[in-house]
PDB file of C-alpha atoms and ligand atoms in Angstrom:
ATOM      1  CA  MET A 260       9.773  14.572   2.312  1.00 75.00           C
ATOM      2  CA  SER A 261       6.135  14.250   4.077  1.00 92.00           C
ATOM      3  CA  PHE A 262       3.172  12.811   2.689  1.00 96.00           C
ATOM      4  CA  ASP A 263       1.119  15.526   3.049  1.00 95.00           C
ATOM      5  CA  ALA A 264       3.557  17.650   0.944  1.00 97.00           C
ATOM      6  CA  ASP A 265       4.593  15.519  -1.809  1.00 97.00           C
ATOM      7  CA  GLY A 266       1.121  13.612  -1.695  1.00 98.00           C
ATOM      8  CA  PHE A 267       2.565  10.550  -1.345  1.00 98.00           C
ATOM      9  CA  SER A 268       5.135   8.473   0.559  1.00 98.00           C
ATOM     10  CA  ILE A 269       6.515   5.025   0.260  1.00 98.00           C
ATOM     11  CA  TYR A 270       7.098   1.572   2.390  1.00 98.00           C
ATOM     12  CA  GLU A 271       9.504  -0.544   1.800  1.00 98.00           C
ATOM     13  CA  GLY A 272       8.979  -4.381   2.836  1.00 97.00           C
ATOM     14  CA  PHE A 273       5.755  -3.426   4.168  1.00 98.00           C
ATOM     15  CA  LEU A 274       4.468  -6.299   3.282  1.00 97.00           C
ATOM     16  CA  GLN A 275       6.820  -8.255   5.288  1.00 96.00           C
ATOM     17  CA  ARG A 276       5.691  -7.131   7.759  1.00 95.00           C
ATOM     18  CA  LEU A 277       2.488  -7.333   8.170  1.00 94.00           C
ATOM     19  CA  GLN A 278       1.677 -10.485   9.972  1.00 89.00           C
ATOM     20  CA  GLY A 279       2.354 -14.065   9.811  1.00 85.00           C
ATOM     21  CA  ASN A 280       4.600 -12.222   6.264  1.00 87.00           C
ATOM     22  CA  ARG A 281       1.666 -11.663   3.459  1.00 92.00           C
ATOM     23  CA  LEU A 282       4.184 -11.411   0.755  1.00 96.00           C
ATOM     24  CA  GLN A 283       4.309 -15.326  -1.252  1.00 96.00           C
ATOM     25  CA  GLU A 284       0.785 -16.140  -0.145  1.00 95.00           C
ATOM     26  CA  LEU A 285      -0.663 -12.719  -2.053  1.00 96.00           C
ATOM     27  CA  GLN A 286       2.166 -13.181  -4.932  1.00 96.00           C
ATOM     28  CA  ASN A 287      -0.469 -16.727  -5.197  1.00 96.00           C
ATOM     29  CA  SER A 288      -3.765 -15.927  -5.046  1.00 95.00           C
ATOM     30  CA  ALA A 289      -3.493 -12.996  -7.186  1.00 95.00           C
ATOM     31  CA  PRO A 290      -6.143 -12.561  -9.668  1.00 94.00           C
ATOM     32  CA  PRO A 291      -4.955 -13.968 -13.067  1.00 91.00           C
ATOM     33  CA  ALA A 292      -5.386 -10.509 -14.065  1.00 92.00           C
ATOM     34  CA  ASN A 293      -5.816  -7.047 -14.846  1.00 95.00           C
ATOM     35  CA  ALA A 294      -9.355  -6.079 -12.725  1.00 95.00           C
ATOM     36  CA  ARG A 295     -11.307  -3.567 -11.731  1.00 96.00           C
ATOM     37  CA  ASN A 296     -13.184  -4.380  -8.708  1.00 96.00           C
ATOM     38  CA  CYS A 297     -12.083  -6.943  -7.021  1.00 96.00           C
ATOM     39  CA  LEU A 298     -12.798  -5.732  -3.043  1.00 97.00           C
ATOM     40  CA  ALA A 299     -13.963  -9.326  -3.427  1.00 95.00           C
ATOM     41  CA  HIS A 300     -11.533 -11.209  -4.299  1.00 96.00           C
ATOM     42  CA  ALA A 301     -10.857 -13.274  -0.923  1.00 96.00           C
ATOM     43  CA  ALA A 302      -7.367 -11.814  -0.479  1.00 96.00           C
ATOM     44  CA  ILE A 303      -8.155  -8.206  -1.485  1.00 97.00           C
ATOM     45  CA  ARG A 304     -10.846  -8.232   0.747  1.00 97.00           C
ATOM     46  CA  GLU A 305      -8.573  -9.295   3.458  1.00 96.00           C
ATOM     47  CA  LEU A 306      -5.268  -7.362   2.749  1.00 97.00           C
ATOM     48  CA  ALA A 307      -7.653  -4.349   3.046  1.00 98.00           C
ATOM     49  CA  ALA A 308      -8.552  -5.078   6.205  1.00 97.00           C
ATOM     50  CA  ALA A 309      -5.357  -6.190   7.738  1.00 96.00           C
ATOM     51  CA  PRO A 310      -4.794  -4.302  10.648  1.00 96.00           C
ATOM     52  CA  GLU A 311      -1.907  -2.895   9.954  1.00 96.00           C
ATOM     53  CA  CYS A 312      -3.247  -1.312   6.795  1.00 97.00           C
ATOM     54  CA  ARG A 313      -6.438   0.308   8.198  1.00 97.00           C
ATOM     55  CA  GLU A 314      -4.257   1.384  11.419  1.00 97.00           C
ATOM     56  CA  LEU A 315      -2.095   2.872   8.640  1.00 98.00           C
ATOM     57  CA  ALA A 316      -5.078   4.723   6.732  1.00 98.00           C
ATOM     58  CA  GLY A 317      -7.158   5.707   9.766  1.00 98.00           C
ATOM     59  CA  ALA A 318      -3.730   7.599  10.900  1.00 97.00           C
ATOM     60  CA  LEU A 319      -4.374   9.357   7.428  1.00 97.00           C
ATOM     61  CA  LEU A 320      -7.857   9.078   6.879  1.00 97.00           C
ATOM     62  CA  GLY A 321      -9.606   9.388  10.169  1.00 96.00           C
ATOM     63  CA  GLU A 322     -11.432   6.578  12.651  1.00 91.00           C
ATOM     64  CA  LYS A 323     -13.982   5.584   9.965  1.00 96.00           C
ATOM     65  CA  ALA A 324     -11.579   5.290   7.335  1.00 98.00           C
ATOM     66  CA  ARG A 325     -12.749   1.771   4.710  1.00 98.00           C
ATOM     67  CA  ALA A 326     -11.160   0.012   1.522  1.00 98.00           C
ATOM     68  CA  VAL A 327     -14.241   1.190  -1.211  1.00 98.00           C
ATOM     69  CA  LYS A 328     -12.603   0.724  -4.280  1.00 98.00           C
ATOM     70  CA  ALA A 329      -9.895  -2.122  -5.314  1.00 98.00           C
ATOM     71  CA  THR A 330      -8.000  -2.751  -8.839  1.00 98.00           C
ATOM     72  CA  PHE A 331      -5.518  -4.778  -9.868  1.00 98.00           C
ATOM     73  CA  PHE A 332      -2.928  -4.305 -12.189  1.00 96.00           C
ATOM     74  CA  ASP A 333      -0.684  -6.529 -13.710  1.00 95.00           C
ATOM     75  CA  LYS A 334       1.744  -4.918 -16.549  1.00 93.00           C
ATOM     76  CA  ASN A 335       3.557  -7.604 -18.262  1.00 91.00           C
ATOM     77  CA  PRO A 336       5.132  -8.209 -21.952  1.00 90.00           C
ATOM     78  CA  ASP A 337       0.877  -8.297 -23.468  1.00 91.00           C
ATOM     79  CA  LYS A 338      -0.003  -5.943 -21.331  1.00 92.00           C
ATOM     80  CA  ASN A 339       2.633  -3.512 -21.379  1.00 92.00           C
ATOM     81  CA  TRP A 340       0.412   0.011 -21.591  1.00 89.00           C
ATOM     82  CA  LYS A 341       1.731   4.147 -20.793  1.00 92.00           C
ATOM     83  CA  VAL A 342      -0.688   6.267 -19.095  1.00 94.00           C
ATOM     84  CA  PRO A 343       0.154   9.944 -19.904  1.00 95.00           C
ATOM     85  CA  PRO A 344       0.067  12.061 -16.470  1.00 96.00           C
ATOM     86  CA  HIS A 345      -3.315  12.159 -14.987  1.00 97.00           C
ATOM     87  CA  GLN A 346      -5.439  12.662 -11.811  1.00 98.00           C
ATOM     88  CA  ASP A 347      -7.587   9.564 -11.021  1.00 98.00           C
ATOM     89  CA  VAL A 348     -10.859  11.716 -10.409  1.00 98.00           C
ATOM     90  CA  THR A 349     -13.362   8.639 -10.584  1.00 98.00           C
ATOM     91  CA  ILE A 350     -15.355   6.246  -7.537  1.00 98.00           C
ATOM     92  CA  THR A 351     -18.002   3.597  -8.251  1.00 98.00           C
ATOM     93  CA  VAL A 352     -20.695   3.756  -7.028  1.00 98.00           C
ATOM     94  CA  ARG A 353     -23.959   1.172  -6.404  1.00 98.00           C
ATOM     95  CA  GLU A 354     -26.153   3.589  -8.533  1.00 98.00           C
ATOM     96  CA  LYS A 355     -26.326   6.023 -11.147  1.00 98.00           C
ATOM     97  CA  ALA A 356     -28.318   8.984  -9.029  1.00 98.00           C
ATOM     98  CA  ASP A 357     -28.579  12.411 -10.247  1.00 97.00           C
ATOM     99  CA  VAL A 358     -27.127  14.336  -7.009  1.00 98.00           C
ATOM    100  CA  ALA A 359     -25.402  18.275  -7.467  1.00 97.00           C
ATOM    101  CA  GLY A 360     -21.586  17.956  -8.748  1.00 97.00           C
ATOM    102  CA  PHE A 361     -20.944  13.996  -9.184  1.00 98.00           C
ATOM    103  CA  THR A 362     -20.540  13.939 -13.419  1.00 98.00           C
ATOM    104  CA  CYS A 363     -19.675  11.853 -16.307  1.00 98.00           C
ATOM    105  CA  TRP A 364     -21.569   8.817 -15.533  1.00 98.00           C
ATOM    106  CA  THR A 365     -20.306   5.251 -17.022  1.00 98.00           C
ATOM    107  CA  ILE A 366     -20.349   1.861 -16.523  1.00 98.00           C
ATOM    108  CA  LYS A 367     -16.986   0.315 -16.345  1.00 97.00           C
ATOM    109  CA  ASP A 368     -17.175  -4.105 -16.078  1.00 95.00           C
ATOM    110  CA  GLY A 369     -21.276  -3.495 -15.069  1.00 96.00           C
ATOM    111  CA  VAL A 370     -20.265  -0.937 -12.039  1.00 98.00           C
ATOM    112  CA  PRO A 371     -20.932   2.830 -12.112  1.00 98.00           C
ATOM    113  CA  ASN A 372     -18.163   5.451 -12.113  1.00 98.00           C
ATOM    114  CA  VAL A 373     -19.091   9.106 -11.888  1.00 98.00           C
ATOM    115  CA  GLN A 374     -16.391  11.931 -11.038  1.00 98.00           C
ATOM    116  CA  PRO A 375     -17.962  14.003  -7.386  1.00 98.00           C
ATOM    117  CA  PRO A 376     -16.878  17.135  -6.072  1.00 97.00           C
ATOM    118  CA  SER A 377     -13.382  17.887  -5.461  1.00 96.00           C
ATOM    119  CA  GLU A 378     -13.951  17.031  -1.577  1.00 97.00           C
ATOM    120  CA  VAL A 379     -14.496  13.462  -2.066  1.00 98.00           C
ATOM    121  CA  LEU A 380     -11.523  13.013  -4.051  1.00 98.00           C
ATOM    122  CA  GLU A 381      -9.517  15.169  -1.611  1.00 97.00           C
ATOM    123  CA  ARG A 382     -10.055  12.547   1.250  1.00 98.00           C
ATOM    124  CA  ILE A 383      -9.457  10.070  -0.362  1.00 98.00           C
ATOM    125  CA  VAL A 384      -5.598   7.867   0.026  1.00 98.00           C
ATOM    126  CA  ALA A 385      -4.525   4.743  -2.768  1.00 98.00           C
ATOM    127  CA  PHE A 386      -2.645   2.540  -1.280  1.00 98.00           C
ATOM    128  CA  ARG A 387      -0.700   0.474  -3.548  1.00 98.00           C
ATOM    129  CA  PHE A 388       1.288  -2.452  -2.837  1.00 98.00           C
ATOM    130  CA  HIS A 389       3.451  -4.603  -5.169  1.00 98.00           C
ATOM    131  CA  LEU A 390       3.213  -8.059  -5.453  1.00 97.00           C
ATOM    132  CA  ASP A 391       6.256  -7.776  -7.521  1.00 96.00           C
ATOM    133  CA  ASP A 392       9.490  -5.450  -7.816  1.00 95.00           C
ATOM    134  CA  CYS A 393       8.966  -2.457  -9.877  1.00 95.00           C
ATOM    135  CA  SER A 394      11.866  -0.863 -11.028  1.00 93.00           C
ATOM    136  CA  ALA A 395      12.395   3.012 -12.935  1.00 92.00           C
ATOM    137  CA  ASP A 396      12.899   0.104 -16.690  1.00 90.00           C
ATOM    138  CA  ASN A 397       9.596  -2.240 -15.338  1.00 90.00           C
ATOM    139  CA  GLY A 398       6.986   0.628 -15.290  1.00 91.00           C
ATOM    140  CA  ALA A 399       7.116   2.525 -11.711  1.00 94.00           C
ATOM    141  CA  LEU A 400       5.211   5.199 -11.315  1.00 97.00           C
ATOM    142  CA  ILE A 401       6.271   8.825 -12.060  1.00 97.00           C
ATOM    143  CA  VAL A 402       4.823  11.493  -9.849  1.00 97.00           C
ATOM    144  CA  TRP A 403       4.622  15.289  -9.473  1.00 97.00           C
ATOM    145  CA  PRO A 404       4.945  16.058  -6.079  1.00 97.00           C
ATOM    146  CA  GLY A 405       3.007  18.255  -4.773  1.00 96.00           C
ATOM    147  CA  SER A 406       0.889  18.487  -7.344  1.00 96.00           C
ATOM    148  CA  HIS A 407      -2.281  17.370  -5.254  1.00 97.00           C
ATOM    149  CA  ARG A 408      -2.949  20.319  -3.452  1.00 95.00           C
ATOM    150  CA  ALA A 409      -3.237  22.322  -6.371  1.00 94.00           C
ATOM    151  CA  GLY A 410      -6.756  20.047  -6.254  1.00 95.00           C
ATOM    152  CA  ARG A 411      -8.348  18.953  -9.130  1.00 96.00           C
ATOM    153  CA  LEU A 412      -6.694  20.407 -12.184  1.00 95.00           C
ATOM    154  CA  LYS A 413      -8.835  20.537 -15.381  1.00 90.00           C
ATOM    155  CA  ASP A 414      -6.282  19.480 -18.974  1.00 84.00           C
ATOM    156  CA  ASP A 415      -4.314  23.168 -18.852  1.00 91.00           C
ATOM    157  CA  GLY A 416      -3.942  22.565 -15.242  1.00 93.00           C
ATOM    158  CA  ILE A 417      -2.097  19.741 -16.218  1.00 96.00           C
ATOM    159  CA  ASP A 418      -0.546  20.809 -19.168  1.00 95.00           C
ATOM    160  CA  HIS A 419       1.139  23.943 -16.987  1.00 94.00           C
ATOM    161  CA  TRP A 420       2.378  21.936 -14.060  1.00 93.00           C
ATOM    162  CA  LEU A 421       4.210  20.161 -17.085  1.00 94.00           C
ATOM    163  CA  LEU A 422       5.558  22.949 -18.171  1.00 94.00           C
ATOM    164  CA  GLU A 423       7.048  23.882 -15.287  1.00 92.00           C
ATOM    165  CA  LYS A 424       8.080  20.626 -14.460  1.00 92.00           C
ATOM    166  CA  PRO A 425       8.796  18.731 -17.388  1.00 91.00           C
ATOM    167  CA  LEU A 426      10.298  16.135 -15.121  1.00 92.00           C
ATOM    168  CA  GLY A 427       8.295  14.464 -12.459  1.00 95.00           C
ATOM    169  CA  LEU A 428       9.829  11.306 -10.049  1.00 97.00           C
ATOM    170  CA  THR A 429      10.286   7.967 -11.015  1.00 97.00           C
ATOM    171  CA  CYS A 430       9.164   5.566  -7.733  1.00 97.00           C
ATOM    172  CA  PRO A 431      10.569   2.626  -8.021  1.00 97.00           C
ATOM    173  CA  VAL A 432       9.436   0.153  -4.927  1.00 97.00           C
ATOM    174  CA  GLY A 433      10.606  -3.299  -4.399  1.00 97.00           C
ATOM    175  CA  ALA A 434       8.737  -6.685  -3.816  1.00 97.00           C
ATOM    176  CA  GLY A 435       5.957  -5.865  -0.784  1.00 98.00           C
ATOM    177  CA  GLY A 436       6.521  -2.056  -0.591  1.00 98.00           C
ATOM    178  CA  LEU A 437       3.972  -0.145  -0.164  1.00 98.00           C
ATOM    179  CA  MET A 438       3.154   3.204  -1.700  1.00 98.00           C
ATOM    180  CA  VAL A 439       0.585   5.415  -0.802  1.00 98.00           C
ATOM    181  CA  MET A 440      -0.501   8.506  -2.814  1.00 98.00           C
ATOM    182  CA  ARG A 441      -3.336  11.423  -2.869  1.00 98.00           C
ATOM    183  CA  PRO A 442      -5.037  10.514  -6.161  1.00 98.00           C
ATOM    184  CA  LEU A 443      -5.246  14.408  -6.678  1.00 98.00           C
ATOM    185  CA  LEU A 444      -1.638  13.837  -7.266  1.00 98.00           C
ATOM    186  CA  ILE A 445      -0.751  13.880 -10.954  1.00 98.00           C
ATOM    187  CA  HIS A 446       1.182  10.653 -12.212  1.00 98.00           C
ATOM    188  CA  ALA A 447       1.640   8.609 -15.117  1.00 97.00           C
ATOM    189  CA  SER A 448       2.927   5.157 -15.414  1.00 93.00           C
ATOM    190  CA  SER A 449       5.680   4.419 -18.783  1.00 88.00           C
ATOM    191  CA  GLN A 450       5.868   1.347 -20.782  1.00 89.00           C
ATOM    192  CA  ALA A 451       7.928  -1.557 -19.948  1.00 90.00           C
ATOM    193  CA  VAL A 452      11.595  -1.412 -21.052  1.00 89.00           C
ATOM    194  CA  ARG A 453      12.109  -5.377 -20.218  1.00 81.00           C
ATOM    195  CA  PRO A 454       8.728  -5.675 -19.501  1.00 76.00           C
ATOM    196  CA  SER A 455       8.328  -8.942 -16.803  1.00 87.00           C
ATOM    197  CA  HIS A 456       5.301  -9.162 -14.670  1.00 91.00           C
ATOM    198  CA  ARG A 457       4.552  -5.705 -12.438  1.00 94.00           C
ATOM    199  CA  ARG A 458       1.187  -6.753  -9.896  1.00 97.00           C
ATOM    200  CA  VAL A 459      -0.102  -3.774  -7.835  1.00 97.00           C
ATOM    201  CA  ILE A 460      -3.356  -3.998  -6.086  1.00 98.00           C
ATOM    202  CA  HIS A 461      -4.560  -0.932  -5.815  1.00 98.00           C
ATOM    203  CA  ILE A 462      -7.149  -0.105  -2.392  1.00 98.00           C
ATOM    204  CA  GLU A 463      -8.380   2.875  -2.068  1.00 98.00           C
ATOM    205  CA  TYR A 464      -9.451   4.575   1.650  1.00 98.00           C
ATOM    206  CA  THR A 465     -11.754   6.818   3.048  1.00 98.00           C
ATOM    207  CA  ALA A 466     -13.739   7.881   5.734  1.00 98.00           C
ATOM    208  CA  ALA A 467     -16.028  10.224   3.774  1.00 97.00           C
ATOM    209  CA  ASP A 468     -19.427   9.057   3.151  1.00 97.00           C
ATOM    210  CA  LEU A 469     -21.044  10.038   0.082  1.00 98.00           C
ATOM    211  CA  PRO A 470     -24.053  12.148  -0.025  1.00 98.00           C
ATOM    212  CA  ALA A 471     -27.880   9.446  -0.024  1.00 97.00           C
ATOM    213  CA  PRO A 472     -28.462   8.208  -2.373  1.00 98.00           C
ATOM    214  CA  LEU A 473     -25.176   7.347  -2.993  1.00 98.00           C
ATOM    215  CA  ARG A 474     -23.667   4.524  -1.679  1.00 98.00           C
ATOM    216  CA  TRP A 475     -19.641   3.594  -2.578  1.00 98.00           C
ATOM    217  CA  TYR A 476     -19.664   0.575  -4.761  1.00 98.00           C
ATOM    218  CA  ASP A 477     -18.010  -1.365  -1.691  1.00 97.00           C
ATOM    219  CA  GLU A 478     -17.382  -1.292   1.512  1.00 97.00           C
ATOM    220  CA  VAL A 479     -13.983  -3.366   3.696  1.00 97.00           C
ATOM    221  CA  GLY A 480     -12.995  -2.400   7.438  1.00 86.00           C
TER     222      GLY A 480
HETATM  223  O1  AKG B1607      -0.258   1.371 -12.243  1.00 86.63           O
HETATM  224  C1  AKG B1607      -0.898   1.562 -14.102  1.00 86.63           C
HETATM  225  O2  AKG B1607       0.664   1.557 -14.126  1.00 86.63           O
HETATM  226  C2  AKG B1607      -1.281   3.084 -13.271  1.00 86.63           C
HETATM  227  C3  AKG B1607      -2.156   3.609 -12.610  1.00 86.63           C
HETATM  228  C4  AKG B1607      -2.208   4.460 -12.617  1.00 86.63           C
HETATM  229  O3  AKG B1607      -2.432   5.259 -13.605  1.00 86.63           O
HETATM  230  C5  AKG B1607      -3.217   4.928 -12.091  1.00 86.63           C
HETATM  231  O4  AKG B1607      -3.846   3.865 -10.917  1.00 86.63           O
HETATM  232  O5  AKG B1607      -4.326   5.854 -11.958  1.00 86.63           O
END
């Protein structure tokens, strides 16, 4: 198994190994509810800029790697969602601008979201930091290893993958663990069977600049 071939890797106990063991501090200071665009949240910003995270992002993406987007997920008995198999194809930017290849503009929580060309998505890596144990019963991600190498897929491309390989691989991760994944890796998330809190800080890093006048919504690192 390798990150390049599979499109994901899991590092158990990553937060515990950060300088000062950050798991408990992050559990205590995490946002109170699901939130988008949370690189401005002090604890998340600090995590995104932690030397160990920047070093790993730099090794995967190149020395200009920095965090450009963060989302906080808390799957719990009141918010127990299910997401069908998909690729992550949206980025957030400062301001809308008509640039070739950037399509499907929307505004979410006041922030412009857009689907960039595949080359931009291929230069992003998502870091998912788990604040709680995330088991097969508690909303673990299901992934289709290697699917990122097919590039950006249309819906029928995803259907084709699912016909060939109906069962994805469920990825349990313990509290403090980090799952690193390519956004174009096909992934899904099931409802928790035994829901309790399943908190994940999802931070996206890239070394890429956007074509002017577009700018990433936020940049840390
Ligand atoms: O954490 C989850 O349950 C959903 C994650 C997901 O599907 C995504 O980030 O696109």
